PDB file of C-alpha atoms and ligand atoms in Angstrom:
ATOM      1  CA  UNK K1060       0.000   0.000   0.000  1.00 96.00           C
ATOM      2  CA  UNK K1061       1.076   3.558  -0.693  1.00 98.00           C
ATOM      3  CA  UNK K1062       0.439   7.088   0.509  1.00 98.00           C
ATOM      4  CA  UNK K1063       1.017   9.760  -2.124  1.00 98.00           C
ATOM      5  CA  UNK K1064       2.541  12.272   0.292  1.00 98.00           C
ATOM      6  CA  UNK K1065       2.570  15.106  -2.256  1.00 98.00           C
ATOM      7  CA  UNK K1066      -0.091  15.385  -4.945  1.00 98.00           C
ATOM      8  CA  UNK K1067      -1.836  18.537  -6.217  1.00 98.00           C
ATOM      9  CA  UNK K1068      -5.153  16.724  -6.405  1.00 98.00           C
ATOM     10  CA  UNK K1069      -7.095  20.010  -6.343  1.00 98.00           C
ATOM     11  CA  UNK K1070      -5.877  20.798  -9.877  1.00 97.00           C
ATOM     12  CA  UNK K1071      -7.264  19.529 -13.194  1.00 96.00           C
ATOM     13  CA  UNK K1072      -7.753  16.849 -14.313  1.00 96.00           C
ATOM     14  CA  UNK K1073      -8.310  15.329 -10.821  1.00 97.00           C
ATOM     15  CA  UNK K1074     -10.596  18.038  -9.466  1.00 96.00           C
ATOM     16  CA  UNK K1075     -13.129  17.389 -12.257  1.00 95.00           C
ATOM     17  CA  UNK K1076     -13.906  13.965 -10.822  1.00 95.00           C
ATOM     18  CA  UNK K1077     -12.451  13.331  -7.391  1.00 96.00           C
ATOM     19  CA  UNK K1078     -14.102   9.923  -6.884  1.00 96.00           C
ATOM     20  CA  UNK K1079     -12.997   8.535 -10.214  1.00 97.00           C
ATOM     21  CA  UNK K1080      -9.478   9.982  -9.933  1.00 97.00           C
ATOM     22  CA  UNK K1081      -9.091   8.450  -6.485  1.00 98.00           C
ATOM     23  CA  UNK K1082     -10.371   5.076  -7.745  1.00 98.00           C
ATOM     24  CA  UNK K1083      -7.611   4.977 -10.367  1.00 97.00           C
ATOM     25  CA  UNK K1084      -5.024   5.548  -7.642  1.00 98.00           C
ATOM     26  CA  UNK K1085      -6.701   3.034  -5.310  1.00 98.00           C
ATOM     27  CA  UNK K1086      -6.308   0.358  -8.012  1.00 98.00           C
ATOM     28  CA  UNK K1087      -2.533   0.388  -7.417  1.00 97.00           C
ATOM     29  CA  UNK K1088      -3.223   0.461  -3.649  1.00 97.00           C
ATOM     30  CA  UNK K1089      -2.820   4.150  -2.934  1.00 98.00           C
ATOM     31  CA  UNK K1090      -4.774   4.442   0.322  1.00 98.00           C
ATOM     32  CA  UNK K1091      -4.322   8.152   1.034  1.00 98.00           C
ATOM     33  CA  UNK K1092      -3.301  11.379  -0.701  1.00 98.00           C
ATOM     34  CA  UNK K1093      -1.834  14.498   0.911  1.00 98.00           C
ATOM     35  CA  UNK K1094      -2.724  17.690  -1.006  1.00 98.00           C
ATOM     36  CA  UNK K1095      -0.500  20.733  -0.418  1.00 98.00           C
ATOM     37  CA  UNK K1096      -1.729  24.226  -1.191  1.00 98.00           C
ATOM     38  CA  UNK K1097       0.555  26.706  -2.949  1.00 96.00           C
ATOM     39  CA  UNK K1098      -0.947  30.156  -2.411  1.00 96.00           C
ATOM     40  CA  UNK K1099      -4.085  32.113  -1.594  1.00 96.00           C
ATOM     41  CA  UNK K1100      -5.284  30.905  -5.033  1.00 95.00           C
ATOM     42  CA  UNK K1101      -6.018  27.407  -3.739  1.00 97.00           C
ATOM     43  CA  UNK K1102      -5.726  27.624   0.051  1.00 97.00           C
ATOM     44  CA  UNK K1103      -9.455  27.395   0.672  1.00 97.00           C
ATOM     45  CA  UNK K1104      -9.992  24.968  -2.227  1.00 97.00           C
ATOM     46  CA  UNK K1105      -7.574  22.463  -0.655  1.00 98.00           C
ATOM     47  CA  UNK K1106      -9.045  23.049   2.808  1.00 97.00           C
ATOM     48  CA  UNK K1107     -12.570  22.326   1.566  1.00 96.00           C
ATOM     49  CA  UNK K1108     -11.574  19.406  -0.671  1.00 97.00           C
ATOM     50  CA  UNK K1109     -10.019  17.140   1.968  1.00 97.00           C
ATOM     51  CA  UNK K1110     -13.211  16.591   4.034  1.00 95.00           C
ATOM     52  CA  UNK K1111     -15.081  15.554   0.856  1.00 94.00           C
ATOM     53  CA  UNK K1112     -13.282  12.216   0.701  1.00 95.00           C
ATOM     54  CA  UNK K1113     -12.173  10.003   3.614  1.00 95.00           C
ATOM     55  CA  UNK K1114      -8.706   9.420   2.143  1.00 97.00           C
ATOM     56  CA  UNK K1115      -7.742  12.959   1.158  1.00 98.00           C
ATOM     57  CA  UNK K1116      -5.762  15.201   3.519  1.00 98.00           C
ATOM     58  CA  UNK K1117      -4.817  18.869   3.283  1.00 98.00           C
ATOM     59  CA  UNK K1118      -1.556  20.713   3.871  1.00 98.00           C
ATOM     60  CA  UNK K1119      -1.983  24.475   4.109  1.00 98.00           C
ATOM     61  CA  UNK K1120       0.699  27.039   3.348  1.00 98.00           C
ATOM     62  CA  UNK K1121       2.312  29.407   0.880  1.00 98.00           C
ATOM     63  CA  UNK K1122       4.838  28.174  -1.695  1.00 97.00           C
ATOM     64  CA  UNK K1123       7.959  30.355  -2.194  1.00 96.00           C
ATOM     65  CA  UNK K1124       7.349  30.663  -5.954  1.00 94.00           C
ATOM     66  CA  UNK K1125       3.911  32.204  -5.358  1.00 93.00           C
ATOM     67  CA  UNK K1126       5.354  34.971  -3.221  1.00 93.00           C
ATOM     68  CA  UNK K1127       4.642  37.693  -5.813  1.00 89.00           C
ATOM     69  CA  UNK K1128       0.920  37.309  -5.093  1.00 90.00           C
ATOM     70  CA  UNK K1129       1.376  37.078  -1.336  1.00 94.00           C
ATOM     71  CA  UNK K1130      -0.128  39.716   0.978  1.00 95.00           C
ATOM     72  CA  UNK K1131      -0.029  39.838   4.802  1.00 94.00           C
ATOM     73  CA  UNK K1132      -3.802  39.306   5.026  1.00 97.00           C
ATOM     74  CA  UNK K1133      -3.327  35.895   3.395  1.00 97.00           C
ATOM     75  CA  UNK K1134      -1.473  34.839   6.519  1.00 97.00           C
ATOM     76  CA  UNK K1135      -4.501  35.831   8.613  1.00 97.00           C
ATOM     77  CA  UNK K1136      -6.631  33.634   6.356  1.00 97.00           C
ATOM     78  CA  UNK K1137      -4.232  30.707   6.857  1.00 97.00           C
ATOM     79  CA  UNK K1138      -4.374  31.108  10.634  1.00 97.00           C
ATOM     80  CA  UNK K1139      -8.190  31.266  10.534  1.00 97.00           C
ATOM     81  CA  UNK K1140      -8.363  27.957   8.619  1.00 97.00           C
ATOM     82  CA  UNK K1141      -5.923  26.291  11.016  1.00 96.00           C
ATOM     83  CA  UNK K1142      -8.042  27.460  13.937  1.00 95.00           C
ATOM     84  CA  UNK K1143     -11.225  25.873  12.613  1.00 92.00           C
ATOM     85  CA  UNK K1144      -9.268  22.849  11.271  1.00 80.00           C
ATOM     86  CA  UNK K1145     -11.627  20.032  10.378  1.00 73.00           C
ATOM     87  CA  UNK K1146      -8.812  17.610  11.445  1.00 84.00           C
ATOM     88  CA  UNK K1147      -8.234  16.799   7.748  1.00 96.00           C
ATOM     89  CA  UNK K1148      -5.433  19.384   7.718  1.00 97.00           C
ATOM     90  CA  UNK K1149      -2.373  17.323   8.602  1.00 97.00           C
ATOM     91  CA  UNK K1150       0.541  19.637   7.728  1.00 98.00           C
ATOM     92  CA  UNK K1151       1.784  23.126   6.877  1.00 98.00           C
ATOM     93  CA  UNK K1152       2.843  23.133   3.213  1.00 96.00           C
ATOM     94  CA  UNK K1153       3.917  23.610   0.606  1.00 97.00           C
ATOM     95  CA  UNK K1154       6.453  26.036   2.073  1.00 98.00           C
ATOM     96  CA  UNK K1155      10.178  26.522   1.623  1.00 98.00           C
ATOM     97  CA  UNK K1156      12.885  28.226  -0.398  1.00 97.00           C
ATOM     98  CA  UNK K1157      13.547  28.382  -4.136  1.00 96.00           C
ATOM     99  CA  UNK K1158      16.763  30.084  -5.229  1.00 94.00           C
ATOM    100  CA  UNK K1159      16.672  28.469  -8.662  1.00 92.00           C
ATOM    101  CA  UNK K1160      14.539  31.196 -10.211  1.00 85.00           C
ATOM    102  CA  UNK K1161      16.275  34.314 -11.420  1.00 79.00           C
ATOM    103  CA  UNK K1162      15.670  37.321  -9.177  1.00 78.00           C
ATOM    104  CA  UNK K1163      14.634  35.074  -6.299  1.00 74.00           C
ATOM    105  CA  UNK K1164      13.401  37.345  -3.521  1.00 90.00           C
ATOM    106  CA  UNK K1165      15.561  35.585  -0.955  1.00 93.00           C
ATOM    107  CA  UNK K1166      14.777  37.770   2.043  1.00 94.00           C
ATOM    108  CA  UNK K1167      11.004  37.636   1.520  1.00 95.00           C
ATOM    109  CA  UNK K1168      11.106  33.872   0.986  1.00 96.00           C
ATOM    110  CA  UNK K1169      12.985  33.405   4.255  1.00 96.00           C
ATOM    111  CA  UNK K1170      10.659  35.679   6.216  1.00 96.00           C
ATOM    112  CA  UNK K1171       7.558  33.891   4.938  1.00 97.00           C
ATOM    113  CA  UNK K1172       9.104  30.486   5.641  1.00 97.00           C
ATOM    114  CA  UNK K1173      10.037  31.429   9.216  1.00 98.00           C
ATOM    115  CA  UNK K1174       6.509  32.727   9.874  1.00 97.00           C
ATOM    116  CA  UNK K1175       5.074  29.423   8.643  1.00 98.00           C
ATOM    117  CA  UNK K1176       7.564  27.312  10.625  1.00 98.00           C
ATOM    118  CA  UNK K1177       6.404  29.165  13.724  1.00 97.00           C
ATOM    119  CA  UNK K1178       2.799  28.322  12.836  1.00 97.00           C
ATOM    120  CA  UNK K1179       3.748  24.651  12.463  1.00 97.00           C
ATOM    121  CA  UNK K1180       5.225  24.749  15.940  1.00 97.00           C
ATOM    122  CA  UNK K1181       2.205  26.511  17.399  1.00 96.00           C
ATOM    123  CA  UNK K1182      -0.279  24.078  15.817  1.00 96.00           C
ATOM    124  CA  UNK K1183       1.990  21.051  16.272  1.00 96.00           C
ATOM    125  CA  UNK K1184       1.900  20.110  12.598  1.00 97.00           C
ATOM    126  CA  UNK K1185       4.654  18.708  10.380  1.00 98.00           C
ATOM    127  CA  UNK K1186       5.862  20.753   7.390  1.00 98.00           C
ATOM    128  CA  UNK K1187       6.072  19.917   3.670  1.00 98.00           C
ATOM    129  CA  UNK K1188       9.162  21.673   2.375  1.00 98.00           C
ATOM    130  CA  UNK K1189      10.051  22.745  -1.145  1.00 98.00           C
ATOM    131  CA  UNK K1190      13.771  23.406  -1.712  1.00 97.00           C
ATOM    132  CA  UNK K1191      15.660  24.183  -4.925  1.00 96.00           C
ATOM    133  CA  UNK K1192      19.269  25.374  -4.921  1.00 95.00           C
ATOM    134  CA  UNK K1193      18.714  26.171  -1.237  1.00 97.00           C
ATOM    135  CA  UNK K1194      19.288  22.936   0.733  1.00 97.00           C
ATOM    136  CA  UNK K1195      22.102  24.307   2.907  1.00 97.00           C
ATOM    137  CA  UNK K1196      20.285  27.554   3.684  1.00 96.00           C
ATOM    138  CA  UNK K1197      17.094  25.603   4.429  1.00 98.00           C
ATOM    139  CA  UNK K1198      18.895  23.220   6.796  1.00 97.00           C
ATOM    140  CA  UNK K1199      20.380  26.221   8.615  1.00 97.00           C
ATOM    141  CA  UNK K1200      16.922  27.786   9.031  1.00 97.00           C
ATOM    142  CA  UNK K1201      15.429  24.494  10.253  1.00 97.00           C
ATOM    143  CA  UNK K1202      18.174  24.296  12.868  1.00 96.00           C
ATOM    144  CA  UNK K1203      17.275  27.777  14.139  1.00 96.00           C
ATOM    145  CA  UNK K1204      13.477  27.474  13.931  1.00 95.00           C
ATOM    146  CA  UNK K1205      12.754  23.994  15.168  1.00 92.00           C
ATOM    147  CA  UNK K1206       9.324  22.407  14.644  1.00 94.00           C
ATOM    148  CA  UNK K1207       8.255  19.597  16.976  1.00 91.00           C
ATOM    149  CA  UNK K1208       6.554  17.338  14.406  1.00 92.00           C
ATOM    150  CA  UNK K1209       9.259  17.746  11.734  1.00 96.00           C
ATOM    151  CA  UNK K1210       8.286  17.088   8.108  1.00 98.00           C
ATOM    152  CA  UNK K1211       9.497  16.155   4.653  1.00 98.00           C
ATOM    153  CA  UNK K1212      11.870  17.625   2.074  1.00 98.00           C
ATOM    154  CA  UNK K1213       9.668  16.977  -0.927  1.00 97.00           C
ATOM    155  CA  UNK K1214      10.955  15.878  -4.345  1.00 95.00           C
ATOM    156  CA  UNK K1215      14.477  15.685  -2.998  1.00 96.00           C
ATOM    157  CA  UNK K1216      17.378  16.037  -5.388  1.00 94.00           C
ATOM    158  CA  UNK K1217      20.732  16.853  -3.850  1.00 94.00           C
ATOM    159  CA  UNK K1218      23.896  15.398  -2.365  1.00 97.00           C
ATOM    160  CA  UNK K1219      24.232  12.663   0.227  1.00 98.00           C
ATOM    161  CA  UNK K1220      25.545  15.094   2.845  1.00 98.00           C
ATOM    162  CA  UNK K1221      22.612  17.458   2.221  1.00 98.00           C
ATOM    163  CA  UNK K1222      20.127  14.579   2.609  1.00 98.00           C
ATOM    164  CA  UNK K1223      21.872  13.452   5.788  1.00 98.00           C
ATOM    165  CA  UNK K1224      21.743  16.971   7.236  1.00 98.00           C
ATOM    166  CA  UNK K1225      17.926  16.927   6.917  1.00 98.00           C
ATOM    167  CA  UNK K1226      17.696  13.378   8.254  1.00 98.00           C
ATOM    168  CA  UNK K1227      19.809  14.280  11.289  1.00 97.00           C
ATOM    169  CA  UNK K1228      17.375  17.126  11.992  1.00 97.00           C
ATOM    170  CA  UNK K1229      14.574  14.519  11.992  1.00 97.00           C
ATOM    171  CA  UNK K1230      13.124  15.166   8.532  1.00 98.00           C
ATOM    172  CA  UNK K1231      11.938  12.651   5.958  1.00 98.00           C
ATOM    173  CA  UNK K1232      13.149  12.714   2.357  1.00 98.00           C
ATOM    174  CA  UNK K1233      10.381  12.716  -0.282  1.00 98.00           C
ATOM    175  CA  UNK K1234      11.180  10.384  -3.179  1.00 98.00           C
ATOM    176  CA  UNK K1235       9.513  11.327  -6.454  1.00 97.00           C
ATOM    177  CA  UNK K1236       9.674  10.716 -10.193  1.00 97.00           C
ATOM    178  CA  UNK K1237      13.222  12.065 -10.578  1.00 97.00           C
ATOM    179  CA  UNK K1238      14.633   8.610  -9.774  1.00 97.00           C
ATOM    180  CA  UNK K1239      12.809   7.069 -12.763  1.00 97.00           C
ATOM    181  CA  UNK K1240      15.253   8.909 -15.046  1.00 97.00           C
ATOM    182  CA  UNK K1241      18.471   7.006 -15.812  1.00 95.00           C
ATOM    183  CA  UNK K1242      20.228  10.365 -16.228  1.00 95.00           C
ATOM    184  CA  UNK K1243      19.494  11.375 -12.617  1.00 96.00           C
ATOM    185  CA  UNK K1244      22.577   9.413 -11.594  1.00 96.00           C
ATOM    186  CA  UNK K1245      23.485  11.557  -8.601  1.00 96.00           C
ATOM    187  CA  UNK K1246      20.043  11.519  -6.995  1.00 97.00           C
ATOM    188  CA  UNK K1247      19.634   7.789  -7.711  1.00 97.00           C
ATOM    189  CA  UNK K1248      22.968   7.047  -6.021  1.00 98.00           C
ATOM    190  CA  UNK K1249      22.018   9.162  -2.989  1.00 98.00           C
ATOM    191  CA  UNK K1250      18.565   7.580  -2.621  1.00 98.00           C
ATOM    192  CA  UNK K1251      20.147   4.116  -2.739  1.00 98.00           C
ATOM    193  CA  UNK K1252      22.127   4.933   0.412  1.00 98.00           C
ATOM    194  CA  UNK K1253      19.600   6.688   2.656  1.00 98.00           C
ATOM    195  CA  UNK K1254      17.975   4.857   5.578  1.00 98.00           C
ATOM    196  CA  UNK K1255      14.548   3.429   4.652  1.00 98.00           C
ATOM    197  CA  UNK K1256      13.084   4.794   7.886  1.00 98.00           C
ATOM    198  CA  UNK K1257      13.656   8.333   6.500  1.00 98.00           C
ATOM    199  CA  UNK K1258      11.951   7.939   3.104  1.00 98.00           C
ATOM    200  CA  UNK K1259       8.408   8.595   1.869  1.00 98.00           C
ATOM    201  CA  UNK K1260       6.972   8.392  -1.669  1.00 98.00           C
ATOM    202  CA  UNK K1261       5.281  11.119  -3.703  1.00 98.00           C
ATOM    203  CA  UNK K1262       4.287  11.990  -7.280  1.00 98.00           C
ATOM    204  CA  UNK K1263       3.808  15.812  -7.239  1.00 97.00           C
ATOM    205  CA  UNK K1264       1.058  15.107  -9.818  1.00 97.00           C
ATOM    206  CA  UNK K1265      -0.044  16.667 -12.140  1.00 97.00           C
ATOM    207  CA  UNK K1266       3.567  17.987 -12.308  1.00 94.00           C
ATOM    208  CA  UNK K1267       6.853  16.058 -12.577  1.00 93.00           C
ATOM    209  CA  UNK K1268       6.099  13.487 -15.313  1.00 94.00           C
ATOM    210  CA  UNK K1269       7.990  10.210 -14.947  1.00 96.00           C
ATOM    211  CA  UNK K1270      10.511   8.822 -17.425  1.00 96.00           C
ATOM    212  CA  UNK K1271       8.564   7.508 -20.399  1.00 95.00           C
ATOM    213  CA  UNK K1272       5.686   9.926 -19.749  1.00 96.00           C
ATOM    214  CA  UNK K1273       7.386  13.230 -20.652  1.00 94.00           C
ATOM    215  CA  UNK K1274       4.953  15.896 -21.786  1.00 94.00           C
ATOM    216  CA  UNK K1275       2.042  14.063 -20.153  1.00 96.00           C
ATOM    217  CA  UNK K1276       0.047  14.900 -17.059  1.00 96.00           C
ATOM    218  CA  UNK K1277       1.444  13.036 -14.062  1.00 98.00           C
ATOM    219  CA  UNK K1278      -1.004  10.973 -11.987  1.00 98.00           C
ATOM    220  CA  UNK K1279      -1.015   9.623  -8.411  1.00 98.00           C
ATOM    221  CA  UNK K1280      -1.278   5.985  -9.612  1.00 98.00           C
ATOM    222  CA  UNK K1281       2.209   6.368 -11.107  1.00 98.00           C
ATOM    223  CA  UNK K1282       3.535   6.222  -7.544  1.00 98.00           C
ATOM    224  CA  UNK K1283       3.746   2.509  -8.273  1.00 98.00           C
ATOM    225  CA  UNK K1284       6.460   3.266 -10.881  1.00 98.00           C
ATOM    226  CA  UNK K1285       8.356   5.531  -8.487  1.00 98.00           C
ATOM    227  CA  UNK K1286       8.233   2.660  -5.983  1.00 98.00           C
ATOM    228  CA  UNK K1287       9.533   0.173  -8.564  1.00 98.00           C
ATOM    229  CA  UNK K1288      12.394   2.517  -9.488  1.00 98.00           C
ATOM    230  CA  UNK K1289      13.256   2.817  -5.794  1.00 98.00           C
ATOM    231  CA  UNK K1290      13.187  -0.976  -5.325  1.00 98.00           C
ATOM    232  CA  UNK K1291      15.637  -1.343  -8.235  1.00 98.00           C
ATOM    233  CA  UNK K1292      18.073   0.932  -6.408  1.00 98.00           C
ATOM    234  CA  UNK K1293      17.811  -0.810  -3.025  1.00 98.00           C
ATOM    235  CA  UNK K1294      18.990  -4.053  -1.490  1.00 97.00           C
ATOM    236  CA  UNK K1295      15.926  -4.673   0.716  1.00 98.00           C
ATOM    237  CA  UNK K1296      12.917  -6.752  -0.390  1.00 98.00           C
ATOM    238  CA  UNK K1297       9.984  -4.970  -2.040  1.00 98.00           C
ATOM    239  CA  UNK K1298       7.782  -5.978   0.932  1.00 98.00           C
ATOM    240  CA  UNK K1299      10.163  -4.411   3.413  1.00 98.00           C
ATOM    241  CA  UNK K1300      10.461  -1.192   1.397  1.00 98.00           C
ATOM    242  CA  UNK K1301       6.693  -0.891   0.872  1.00 98.00           C
ATOM    243  CA  UNK K1302       5.921  -1.607   4.530  1.00 98.00           C
ATOM    244  CA  UNK K1303       8.511   0.775   5.955  1.00 98.00           C
ATOM    245  CA  UNK K1304       7.619   3.673   3.627  1.00 98.00           C
ATOM    246  CA  UNK K1305       3.909   3.213   4.260  1.00 98.00           C
ATOM    247  CA  UNK K1306       4.438   3.313   8.021  1.00 98.00           C
ATOM    248  CA  UNK K1307       6.725   6.344   7.661  1.00 98.00           C
ATOM    249  CA  UNK K1308       3.985   8.236   5.798  1.00 98.00           C
ATOM    250  CA  UNK K1309       1.255   7.417   8.320  1.00 98.00           C
ATOM    251  CA  UNK K1310       3.558   8.369  11.174  1.00 97.00           C
ATOM    252  CA  UNK K1311       4.657  11.659   9.584  1.00 98.00           C
ATOM    253  CA  UNK K1312       1.114  12.873   8.968  1.00 98.00           C
ATOM    254  CA  UNK K1313      -0.378  11.181  12.027  1.00 96.00           C
ATOM    255  CA  UNK K1314      -2.913   9.226   9.949  1.00 96.00           C
ATOM    256  CA  UNK K1315      -4.605   6.524  12.009  1.00 91.00           C
ATOM    257  CA  UNK K1316      -5.549   3.263  10.316  1.00 85.00           C
ATOM    258  CA  UNK K1317      -8.223   1.114  11.899  1.00 70.00           C
ATOM    259  CA  UNK K1318      -9.605  -2.117  10.549  1.00 54.00           C
ATOM    260  CA  UNK K1319     -12.578  -0.334   9.012  1.00 50.00           C
ATOM    261  CA  UNK K1320     -10.914   2.445   7.041  1.00 48.00           C
ATOM    262  CA  UNK K1321      -8.343   0.422   5.152  1.00 47.00           C
ATOM    263  CA  UNK K1322     -10.499  -0.106   2.074  1.00 42.00           C
TER     264      UNK K1322
HETATM  265 ZN1  LIG D 953       4.317  20.420  -5.229  1.00 83.44          ZN
END
């Protein structure tokens, strides 16, 4: 069984038919999907979507690449939603740093991230972190502004020492479609060496198409292919990998599984 720990399920084509889209994912044994918001554009949409299906969960927050549209009153809106949380909001995300873009507004990104890390601490929620060309700076910030429930570095691509820095701080590493590409030699080599207890799976659908699906819309059911690519890089049995990553995901987002909600 799988949890897609990072899927923009509130975007087309999924949003047009939530039940049917989830059924496709459930066929490859995806039991739950975590949906991160990116900005004020979809904050409320994600918040309202999660309670509509028993196996959808929301992460609320402001993505660093949407900072141009960000206004202080959006933060008030975020706090208001966290206060009335329907208990389907399981994380603060997608938040972080992105220094890849030209003219990255570094200072503003950091300020917004710190504000949201403080919220995560206050509401005792884990964080879903986006990081591009900023792993070292992000690790430094996470050391200074500790959050009790930790979180995940989503769609990780970086060096072994950068991954280990996050793991030592207590964070999970989100494994996505990057590892399906033969050319991603560095990331594949790093992922092969990380402890299983620190990994979770994700698709980032509808973004981040897998190898062989370039130019197509990515889908949560393709998590199965990310999993297979991971298994090819690892020594452990497929059962052990699946079991450990599934438990990691439930633990990270505090999702309780009883006998009656496994279907
Ligand atoms: Zn994303």
